[in-house]
Amino acid sequence: MSKNNEESIIEVKDLSKSFGDHEVLRKIDFEVKKGEVICILGSSGSGKSTLLRCVNKLETQTSGQVLYHGKEIRNVQKEINEFRSRVGMVFQSFNLFNNMTVLENCMEGARKVLHVSKEEAFDRAIKHLKEVGMAPYINARPEQLSGGQKQRVAIARGLCMNPEVLLFDEPTSALDPEMVGEVLNVMKELASSGLTMLIVTHEMDFAKNVSSRVLFMDKGYVVEDAPPEEFFTNPKNDRSREFLSRFIA
Amino acid sequence: MGAILSISSPNNIFEWMAFLAEKYSSMFLQGTWITLYVSVIGTIVGFILGYIVGIVGDIKIHKEDNPIKKGIIKFFKFICFLYVELFRGTPMIVQAMIVYFGLRQGGVNINPIIAGILVTVLNTGAYMSETVRAGIKSIDAGQREGALAMGMSPMQAMFYVILPQAFKNIIPEMANTFLTNLKMTSVLNVIGIQELFMQAKTVGGTYYKYFESYLVIALIYLVLCVAFNRLFLFIEKKMAGKKDYVLAVEYMEDKQ
């Protein structure tokens, strides 16, 4: 048990979030340990994305804590920036910088946030762009790429920061079915390389086959936290069963 | 131009224009130079001021910030608000009079050209700040989030990601502002700046040929504006970047 505690990278403790009177997250508790691939499932409006955004502080929780290696991330800009540079994020709408080329997108964070040398940033960018199969496109601008290509570049951009954890906020939801595959394949490879990932997704097959744990959310609660084998074959919760019945033929 | 015609006794409008332009060429040239000097410097410094005020206007106050930080930001926001309202709400010609004679009465022996530049800067800054704010707002919120999520500070996100994109979007509006300034310097004759309008008035008075004299400067303004507009269109085109890109074949993996 104590060994497990040492390995936990992110810990969410008793976290709640309201927008005005509307409670979006209610008393969420979970941990992310090194090497875990956690999929957060649940219907739209269940609070999945808000939870992910609270984890990297794009949203500020109403109460509760986010801990990084046992230390609370307070609402101090410097602490938040430092934390974010260790925890990458991949967005549904890619959010590649439109004023930069693919290469510049991948070098920017390493240069301006981590302050590594130009050569080092370049080497990292090429290495990770190769991993996602986008290295030939270093001179392209985001608007010249397809959705799937953009998302693969966004993943490479995240990897260039050498993050401890990579967060994915519905990375394939804005893509057409043909492009979903190319992005999921990249994510599968990352999972097998041992990268710690926290993924909000609607891709059931991916969750079932790739994840090491599934969190199922409903109305702001995490109602089930189980390994995928257990969640997909023997869900404990009524809502999970109802949700799964629509996906499993 | 006038030298070729070399008119000694002008008869019609065009001959009078050529005559005046030739005889008083040094005055028209000096007027053109001062008009350009005041409007170019005034606009450039005004743009910088506008960017600063626009960025201050965009700073967000968070509930969690400490009270001192909140107080400072609110104070600066209020100053900027007051400044913009004041300078957008009064005519430039009145501002020129107030600034120039106000400073003189206060014992500051200010040169009219410096006063003119100051008024142009303040006026441009007030309008530009709103343009900048709109430009910043026009950038998708995801751009900022993308930058923040990789650990950039809000200021880094602003300077590396948002402003370069906003700048590109507001180039046409910046061109507009500059052309307006080029023409608005004419009101600065009220504080005794020897710009084009003032020169035309003086030249027109010597032969009582005001109409012809103003036609000469109208032509000069027109030529200047058309030329600068071309320049801005060129810059805009350059900033738009290339439509195509070169594949980095050295990184192609399937290449056998």
mmCIF file of C-alpha atoms in Angstrom, chain A residues 53 75 77 81 84-85 91 95-100 108-109 112-113 122 126 130 135-140 144 157 161, chain B residues 64 140 142-143 145-154 156 160-161 164-165 242-248 251-253:
data_model
loop_
_atom_site.group_PDB
_atom_site.id
_atom_site.type_symbol
_atom_site.label_atom_id
_atom_site.label_comp_id
_atom_site.label_asym_id
_atom_site.label_seq_id
_atom_site.Cartn_x
_atom_site.Cartn_y
_atom_site.Cartn_z
ATOM 1 C CA ARG A 53 -10.147 20.651 -16.850
ATOM 2 C CA ASN A 75 -4.069 28.806 -6.836
ATOM 3 C CA GLN A 77 0.034 31.153 -11.038
ATOM 4 C CA ASN A 81 2.322 26.870 -14.635
ATOM 5 C CA ARG A 84 0.910 22.225 -16.220
ATOM 6 C CA SER A 85 4.337 21.933 -17.787
ATOM 7 C CA PHE A 91 -7.960 18.965 -26.670
ATOM 8 C CA ASN A 95 -5.842 24.048 -30.282
ATOM 9 C CA LEU A 96 -2.677 24.055 -32.349
ATOM 10 C CA PHE A 97 -1.220 27.556 -32.557
ATOM 11 C CA ASN A 98 -2.408 28.971 -35.867
ATOM 12 C CA ASN A 99 0.444 31.450 -36.099
ATOM 13 C CA MET A 100 3.080 28.709 -36.157
ATOM 14 C CA GLU A 108 7.385 26.399 -28.572
ATOM 15 C CA GLY A 109 6.649 24.826 -25.192
ATOM 16 C CA LYS A 112 9.528 29.105 -23.868
ATOM 17 C CA VAL A 113 8.395 27.085 -20.859
ATOM 18 C CA PHE A 122 14.254 20.568 -32.450
ATOM 19 C CA ILE A 126 11.377 15.576 -34.754
ATOM 20 C CA LYS A 130 8.119 10.785 -36.173
ATOM 21 C CA ALA A 135 7.552 14.517 -39.341
ATOM 22 C CA PRO A 136 7.283 15.174 -43.109
ATOM 23 C CA TYR A 137 4.796 17.956 -42.361
ATOM 24 C CA ILE A 138 7.048 20.140 -40.193
ATOM 25 C CA ASN A 139 6.701 23.094 -42.577
ATOM 26 C CA ALA A 140 2.907 22.955 -42.777
ATOM 27 C CA GLN A 144 -3.303 22.996 -44.071
ATOM 28 C CA ARG A 157 3.361 18.762 -29.088
ATOM 29 C CA MET A 161 7.252 18.624 -22.940
ATOM 30 C CA GLU B 64 -8.930 33.650 -6.177
ATOM 31 C CA ASP B 140 -10.519 31.412 -30.508
ATOM 32 C CA GLY B 142 -8.755 27.395 -27.505
ATOM 33 C CA GLN B 143 -5.562 29.158 -28.586
ATOM 34 C CA GLU B 145 -6.081 27.353 -23.424
ATOM 35 C CA GLY B 146 -3.610 25.454 -25.559
ATOM 36 C CA ALA B 147 -0.858 27.824 -24.477
ATOM 37 C CA LEU B 148 -1.846 27.835 -20.794
ATOM 38 C CA ALA B 149 -2.175 24.049 -20.741
ATOM 39 C CA MET B 150 1.489 23.657 -21.695
ATOM 40 C CA GLY B 151 2.531 25.843 -18.785
ATOM 41 C CA MET B 152 2.806 29.273 -20.373
ATOM 42 C CA SER B 153 1.952 32.227 -18.164
ATOM 43 C CA PRO B 154 -1.028 34.339 -19.269
ATOM 44 C CA GLN B 156 3.429 34.450 -22.518
ATOM 45 C CA TYR B 160 3.586 34.331 -28.245
ATOM 46 C CA VAL B 161 0.202 33.031 -29.346
ATOM 47 C CA PRO B 164 0.592 37.650 -33.304
ATOM 48 C CA GLN B 165 -2.732 36.330 -34.566
ATOM 49 C CA LYS B 242 2.265 30.979 -48.253
ATOM 50 C CA LYS B 243 -0.655 28.877 -49.344
ATOM 51 C CA ASP B 244 1.445 25.766 -49.854
ATOM 52 C CA TYR B 245 4.223 24.122 -47.891
ATOM 53 C CA VAL B 246 7.219 21.941 -48.648
ATOM 54 C CA LEU B 247 7.074 18.350 -47.494
ATOM 55 C CA ALA B 248 10.179 17.470 -45.511
ATOM 56 C CA TYR B 251 11.588 12.485 -42.786
ATOM 57 C CA MET B 252 9.430 10.375 -45.084
ATOM 58 C CA GLU B 253 9.453 6.855 -43.804
#
